């Protein structure tokens, strides 16, 4: 309660989304790593799957709808600024 949050609220709003995001982000790359033969192709595929998995997990599990909207608006604003 150092920052004024009760432990249960902290667990629900901070810790749970972090844990779910982490678990979801490692599932697909872990399977790919276990089933592909060792080599550069496995490295590239696992790296790509890891990146996609983390982006999707953070976006849809780790962020609230308000955070997603803010990021999309920020990206759109930067795209329009560069046109």
mmCIF file of N, CA and C in Angstrom:
data_model
loop_
_atom_site.group_PDB
_atom_site.id
_atom_site.type_symbol
_atom_site.label_atom_id
_atom_site.label_comp_id
_atom_site.label_asym_id
_atom_site.label_seq_id
_atom_site.Cartn_x
_atom_site.Cartn_y
_atom_site.Cartn_z
ATOM 1 N N UNK A 1 0.827 -1.194 0.000
ATOM 2 C CA UNK A 1 0.000 0.000 0.000
ATOM 3 C C UNK A 1 0.872 1.259 0.000
ATOM 4 N N UNK A 2 2.065 1.157 -0.576
ATOM 5 C CA UNK A 2 2.971 2.299 -0.603
ATOM 6 C C UNK A 2 2.464 3.416 -1.523
ATOM 7 N N UNK A 3 1.762 3.061 -2.576
ATOM 8 C CA UNK A 3 1.276 4.084 -3.502
ATOM 9 C C UNK A 3 -0.232 4.282 -3.396
ATOM 10 N N UNK A 4 -0.824 3.775 -2.350
ATOM 11 C CA UNK A 4 -2.241 3.996 -2.110
ATOM 12 C C UNK A 4 -3.159 2.951 -2.731
ATOM 13 N N UNK A 5 -2.612 1.846 -3.236
ATOM 14 C CA UNK A 5 -3.444 0.780 -3.784
ATOM 15 C C UNK A 5 -3.521 -0.378 -2.806
ATOM 16 N N UNK A 6 -4.694 -0.941 -2.664
ATOM 17 C CA UNK A 6 -4.832 -2.127 -1.849
ATOM 18 C C UNK A 6 -4.249 -3.307 -2.631
ATOM 19 N N UNK A 7 -3.752 -4.287 -1.912
ATOM 20 C CA UNK A 7 -3.072 -5.425 -2.531
ATOM 21 C C UNK A 7 -3.961 -6.161 -3.527
ATOM 22 N N UNK A 8 -5.223 -6.361 -3.221
ATOM 23 C CA UNK A 8 -6.118 -7.102 -4.108
ATOM 24 C C UNK A 8 -6.382 -6.326 -5.396
ATOM 25 N N UNK A 9 -6.526 -5.016 -5.285
ATOM 26 C CA UNK A 9 -6.740 -4.183 -6.472
ATOM 27 C C UNK A 9 -5.482 -4.182 -7.335
ATOM 28 N N UNK A 10 -4.324 -4.093 -6.683
ATOM 29 C CA UNK A 10 -3.052 -4.153 -7.404
ATOM 30 C C UNK A 10 -2.916 -5.484 -8.138
ATOM 31 N N UNK A 11 -3.215 -6.567 -7.454
ATOM 32 C CA UNK A 11 -3.103 -7.895 -8.055
ATOM 33 C C UNK A 11 -4.014 -8.018 -9.268
ATOM 34 N N UNK A 12 -5.228 -7.518 -9.141
ATOM 35 C CA UNK A 12 -6.207 -7.632 -10.234
ATOM 36 C C UNK A 12 -5.863 -6.728 -11.408
ATOM 37 N N UNK A 13 -5.461 -5.509 -11.158
ATOM 38 C CA UNK A 13 -5.259 -4.533 -12.231
ATOM 39 C C UNK A 13 -3.849 -4.499 -12.795
ATOM 40 N N UNK A 14 -2.867 -5.007 -12.062
ATOM 41 C CA UNK A 14 -1.476 -4.923 -12.516
ATOM 42 C C UNK A 14 -0.867 -6.315 -12.669
ATOM 43 N N UNK A 15 -0.810 -7.062 -11.588
ATOM 44 C CA UNK A 15 -0.113 -8.343 -11.591
ATOM 45 C C UNK A 15 -0.770 -9.370 -12.517
ATOM 46 N N UNK A 16 -2.086 -9.525 -12.463
ATOM 47 C CA UNK A 16 -2.793 -10.507 -13.289
ATOM 48 C C UNK A 16 -2.604 -10.242 -14.784
ATOM 49 N N UNK A 17 -2.808 -9.012 -15.270
ATOM 50 C CA UNK A 17 -2.566 -8.774 -16.698
ATOM 51 C C UNK A 17 -1.115 -9.046 -17.123
ATOM 52 N N UNK A 18 -0.168 -8.724 -16.250
ATOM 53 C CA UNK A 18 1.243 -8.989 -16.575
ATOM 54 C C UNK A 18 1.471 -10.488 -16.696
ATOM 55 N N UNK A 19 0.963 -11.258 -15.747
ATOM 56 C CA UNK A 19 1.156 -12.707 -15.787
ATOM 57 C C UNK A 19 0.464 -13.335 -16.990
ATOM 58 N N UNK A 20 -0.769 -12.941 -17.270
ATOM 59 C CA UNK A 20 -1.491 -13.490 -18.416
ATOM 60 C C UNK A 20 -0.810 -13.130 -19.733
ATOM 61 N N UNK A 21 -0.326 -11.904 -19.829
ATOM 62 C CA UNK A 21 0.388 -11.466 -21.029
ATOM 63 C C UNK A 21 1.658 -12.280 -21.227
ATOM 64 N N UNK A 22 2.397 -12.479 -20.162
ATOM 65 C CA UNK A 22 3.638 -13.249 -20.232
ATOM 66 C C UNK A 22 3.380 -14.685 -20.657
ATOM 67 N N UNK A 23 2.411 -15.315 -20.039
ATOM 68 C CA UNK A 23 2.084 -16.708 -20.373
ATOM 69 C C UNK A 23 1.625 -16.821 -21.820
ATOM 70 N N UNK A 24 0.732 -15.939 -22.234
ATOM 71 C CA UNK A 24 0.227 -15.984 -23.612
ATOM 72 C C UNK A 24 1.343 -15.726 -24.624
ATOM 73 N N UNK A 25 2.266 -14.853 -24.282
ATOM 74 C CA UNK A 25 3.331 -14.494 -25.223
ATOM 75 C C UNK A 25 4.338 -15.611 -25.441
ATOM 76 N N UNK A 26 4.493 -16.516 -24.471
ATOM 77 C CA UNK A 26 5.517 -17.554 -24.633
ATOM 78 C C UNK A 26 4.993 -18.868 -25.206
ATOM 79 N N UNK A 27 3.692 -19.058 -25.256
ATOM 80 C CA UNK A 27 3.136 -20.349 -25.685
ATOM 81 C C UNK A 27 3.543 -20.707 -27.116
ATOM 82 N N UNK A 28 3.226 -19.870 -28.079
ATOM 83 C CA UNK A 28 3.495 -20.183 -29.492
ATOM 84 C C UNK A 28 4.999 -20.296 -29.768
ATOM 85 N N UNK A 29 5.830 -19.340 -29.339
ATOM 86 C CA UNK A 29 7.271 -19.504 -29.584
ATOM 87 C C UNK A 29 7.858 -20.755 -28.913
ATOM 88 N N UNK A 30 7.347 -21.125 -27.758
ATOM 89 C CA UNK A 30 7.834 -22.306 -27.068
ATOM 90 C C UNK A 30 7.526 -23.573 -27.864
ATOM 91 N N UNK A 31 6.294 -23.678 -28.368
ATOM 92 C CA UNK A 31 5.943 -24.824 -29.209
ATOM 93 C C UNK A 31 6.800 -24.866 -30.466
ATOM 94 N N UNK A 32 6.961 -23.731 -31.119
ATOM 95 C CA UNK A 32 7.778 -23.682 -32.334
ATOM 96 C C UNK A 32 9.212 -24.096 -32.037
ATOM 97 N N UNK A 33 9.741 -23.632 -30.939
ATOM 98 C CA UNK A 33 11.111 -23.963 -30.554
ATOM 99 C C UNK A 33 11.277 -25.455 -30.279
ATOM 100 N N UNK A 34 10.265 -26.064 -29.692
ATOM 101 C CA UNK A 34 10.335 -27.488 -29.368
ATOM 102 C C UNK A 34 10.144 -28.399 -30.573
ATOM 103 N N UNK A 35 9.398 -27.957 -31.579
ATOM 104 C CA UNK A 35 9.065 -28.829 -32.695
ATOM 105 C C UNK A 35 9.904 -28.610 -33.948
ATOM 106 N N UNK A 36 10.607 -27.511 -34.024
ATOM 107 C CA UNK A 36 11.438 -27.253 -35.198
ATOM 108 C C UNK A 36 12.859 -27.759 -34.963
ATOM 109 N N UNK A 37 13.480 -28.175 -36.038
ATOM 110 C CA UNK A 37 14.850 -28.662 -35.960
ATOM 111 C C UNK A 37 15.798 -27.500 -35.703
ATOM 112 N N UNK A 38 16.818 -27.754 -34.899
ATOM 113 C CA UNK A 38 17.799 -26.743 -34.537
ATOM 114 C C UNK A 38 18.464 -26.169 -35.786
ATOM 115 N N UNK A 39 18.591 -24.831 -35.827
ATOM 116 C CA UNK A 39 19.269 -24.183 -36.942
ATOM 117 C C UNK A 39 18.821 -22.752 -37.114
ATOM 118 N N UNK A 40 19.332 -22.133 -38.153
ATOM 119 C CA UNK A 40 19.040 -20.713 -38.421
ATOM 120 C C UNK A 40 17.570 -20.504 -38.769
ATOM 121 N N UNK A 41 16.965 -21.456 -39.466
ATOM 122 C CA UNK A 41 15.542 -21.334 -39.824
ATOM 123 C C UNK A 41 14.690 -21.318 -38.551
ATOM 124 N N UNK A 42 15.010 -22.198 -37.603
ATOM 125 C CA UNK A 42 14.273 -22.215 -36.333
ATOM 126 C C UNK A 42 14.447 -20.882 -35.609
ATOM 127 N N UNK A 43 15.664 -20.374 -35.600
ATOM 128 C CA UNK A 43 15.928 -19.091 -34.947
ATOM 129 C C UNK A 43 15.067 -17.976 -35.551
ATOM 130 N N UNK A 44 15.043 -17.900 -36.869
ATOM 131 C CA UNK A 44 14.288 -16.845 -37.552
ATOM 132 C C UNK A 44 12.790 -17.004 -37.291
ATOM 133 N N UNK A 45 12.285 -18.223 -37.408
ATOM 134 C CA UNK A 45 10.848 -18.463 -37.201
ATOM 135 C C UNK A 45 10.454 -18.154 -35.756
ATOM 136 N N UNK A 46 11.253 -18.606 -34.799
ATOM 137 C CA UNK A 46 10.941 -18.352 -33.387
ATOM 138 C C UNK A 46 11.029 -16.858 -33.081
ATOM 139 N N UNK A 47 11.999 -16.163 -33.664
ATOM 140 C CA UNK A 47 12.118 -14.712 -33.453
ATOM 141 C C UNK A 47 10.892 -13.979 -33.991
ATOM 142 N N UNK A 48 10.457 -14.347 -35.187
ATOM 143 C CA UNK A 48 9.273 -13.712 -35.784
ATOM 144 C C UNK A 48 8.024 -14.030 -34.966
ATOM 145 N N UNK A 49 7.855 -15.300 -34.610
ATOM 146 C CA UNK A 49 6.688 -15.692 -33.802
ATOM 147 C C UNK A 49 6.703 -15.026 -32.430
ATOM 148 N N UNK A 50 7.879 -14.880 -31.847
ATOM 149 C CA UNK A 50 7.988 -14.220 -30.546
ATOM 150 C C UNK A 50 7.553 -12.768 -30.631
ATOM 151 N N UNK A 51 8.020 -12.087 -31.665
ATOM 152 C CA UNK A 51 7.667 -10.676 -31.846
ATOM 153 C C UNK A 51 6.163 -10.516 -32.024
ATOM 154 N N UNK A 52 5.588 -11.321 -32.899
ATOM 155 C CA UNK A 52 4.142 -11.251 -33.144
ATOM 156 C C UNK A 52 3.366 -11.612 -31.879
ATOM 157 N N UNK A 53 3.802 -12.661 -31.195
ATOM 158 C CA UNK A 53 3.128 -13.120 -29.991
ATOM 159 C C UNK A 53 3.149 -12.061 -28.890
ATOM 160 N N UNK A 54 4.296 -11.428 -28.696
ATOM 161 C CA UNK A 54 4.394 -10.379 -27.677
ATOM 162 C C UNK A 54 3.516 -9.190 -28.048
ATOM 163 N N UNK A 55 3.575 -8.761 -29.306
ATOM 164 C CA UNK A 55 2.752 -7.619 -29.729
ATOM 165 C C UNK A 55 1.269 -7.890 -29.522
ATOM 166 N N UNK A 56 0.809 -9.068 -29.930
ATOM 167 C CA UNK A 56 -0.613 -9.396 -29.772
ATOM 168 C C UNK A 56 -0.988 -9.561 -28.299
ATOM 169 N N UNK A 57 -0.151 -10.207 -27.532
ATOM 170 C CA UNK A 57 -0.446 -10.413 -26.109
ATOM 171 C C UNK A 57 -0.520 -9.090 -25.357
ATOM 172 N N UNK A 58 0.456 -8.239 -25.600
ATOM 173 C CA UNK A 58 0.463 -6.940 -24.919
ATOM 174 C C UNK A 58 -0.748 -6.119 -25.347
ATOM 175 N N UNK A 59 -1.036 -6.136 -26.648
ATOM 176 C CA UNK A 59 -2.147 -5.337 -27.163
ATOM 177 C C UNK A 59 -3.495 -5.793 -26.619
ATOM 178 N N UNK A 60 -3.760 -7.095 -26.663
ATOM 179 C CA UNK A 60 -5.100 -7.573 -26.331
ATOM 180 C C UNK A 60 -5.274 -8.082 -24.902
ATOM 181 N N UNK A 61 -4.185 -8.359 -24.201
ATOM 182 C CA UNK A 61 -4.313 -8.826 -22.814
ATOM 183 C C UNK A 61 -3.744 -7.791 -21.847
ATOM 184 N N UNK A 62 -2.590 -7.233 -22.196
ATOM 185 C CA UNK A 62 -1.891 -6.339 -21.284
ATOM 186 C C UNK A 62 -2.388 -4.909 -21.255
ATOM 187 N N UNK A 63 -3.122 -4.501 -22.275
ATOM 188 C CA UNK A 63 -3.607 -3.114 -22.338
ATOM 189 C C UNK A 63 -5.109 -3.047 -22.133
ATOM 190 N N UNK A 64 -5.536 -1.954 -21.565
ATOM 191 C CA UNK A 64 -6.969 -1.692 -21.485
ATOM 192 C C UNK A 64 -7.422 -1.110 -22.819
ATOM 193 N N UNK A 65 -8.723 -1.044 -23.016
ATOM 194 C CA UNK A 65 -9.256 -0.489 -24.258
ATOM 195 C C UNK A 65 -8.826 0.970 -24.424
ATOM 196 N N UNK A 66 -8.799 1.716 -23.336
ATOM 197 C CA UNK A 66 -8.393 3.124 -23.384
ATOM 198 C C UNK A 66 -6.938 3.245 -23.834
ATOM 199 N N UNK A 67 -6.072 2.371 -23.339
ATOM 200 C CA UNK A 67 -4.664 2.395 -23.741
ATOM 201 C C UNK A 67 -4.506 2.048 -25.220
ATOM 202 N N UNK A 68 -5.270 1.045 -25.687
ATOM 203 C CA UNK A 68 -5.208 0.677 -27.115
ATOM 204 C C UNK A 68 -5.647 1.829 -28.001
ATOM 205 N N UNK A 69 -6.729 2.473 -27.634
ATOM 206 C CA UNK A 69 -7.235 3.609 -28.414
ATOM 207 C C UNK A 69 -6.198 4.729 -28.447
ATOM 208 N N UNK A 70 -5.572 5.002 -27.312
ATOM 209 C CA UNK A 70 -4.565 6.064 -27.248
ATOM 210 C C UNK A 70 -3.380 5.748 -28.155
ATOM 211 N N UNK A 71 -2.953 4.516 -28.185
ATOM 212 C CA UNK A 71 -1.815 4.140 -29.031
ATOM 213 C C UNK A 71 -2.191 4.221 -30.504
ATOM 214 N N UNK A 72 -3.358 3.718 -30.859
ATOM 215 C CA UNK A 72 -3.806 3.788 -32.257
ATOM 216 C C UNK A 72 -3.920 5.245 -32.692
ATOM 217 N N UNK A 73 -4.484 6.086 -31.858
ATOM 218 C CA UNK A 73 -4.604 7.506 -32.197
ATOM 219 C C UNK A 73 -3.230 8.154 -32.361
ATOM 220 N N UNK A 74 -2.287 7.778 -31.516
ATOM 221 C CA UNK A 74 -0.930 8.314 -31.610
ATOM 222 C C UNK A 74 -0.261 7.889 -32.910
ATOM 223 N N UNK A 75 -0.444 6.634 -33.286
ATOM 224 C CA UNK A 75 0.134 6.141 -34.553
ATOM 225 C C UNK A 75 -0.491 6.842 -35.742
ATOM 226 N N UNK A 76 -1.799 6.984 -35.729
ATOM 227 C CA UNK A 76 -2.500 7.678 -36.827
ATOM 228 C C UNK A 76 -2.027 9.122 -36.925
ATOM 229 N N UNK A 77 -1.870 9.771 -35.796
ATOM 230 C CA UNK A 77 -1.408 11.160 -35.770
ATOM 231 C C UNK A 77 -0.008 11.280 -36.388
ATOM 232 N N UNK A 78 0.880 10.339 -36.069
ATOM 233 C CA UNK A 78 2.246 10.374 -36.615
ATOM 234 C C UNK A 78 2.243 10.092 -38.108
ATOM 235 N N UNK A 79 1.381 9.193 -38.551
ATOM 236 C CA UNK A 79 1.280 8.884 -39.988
ATOM 237 C C UNK A 79 0.787 10.104 -40.742
ATOM 238 N N UNK A 80 -0.251 10.758 -40.236
ATOM 239 C CA UNK A 80 -0.788 11.948 -40.899
ATOM 240 C C UNK A 80 0.236 13.080 -40.903
ATOM 241 N N UNK A 81 1.033 13.179 -39.853
ATOM 242 C CA UNK A 81 2.049 14.231 -39.760
ATOM 243 C C UNK A 81 3.131 14.032 -40.829
ATOM 244 N N UNK A 82 3.435 12.783 -41.154
ATOM 245 C CA UNK A 82 4.478 12.479 -42.151
ATOM 246 C C UNK A 82 3.991 12.531 -43.586
ATOM 247 N N UNK A 83 2.709 12.689 -43.812
ATOM 248 C CA UNK A 83 2.184 12.740 -45.189
ATOM 249 C C UNK A 83 2.453 14.051 -45.859
#
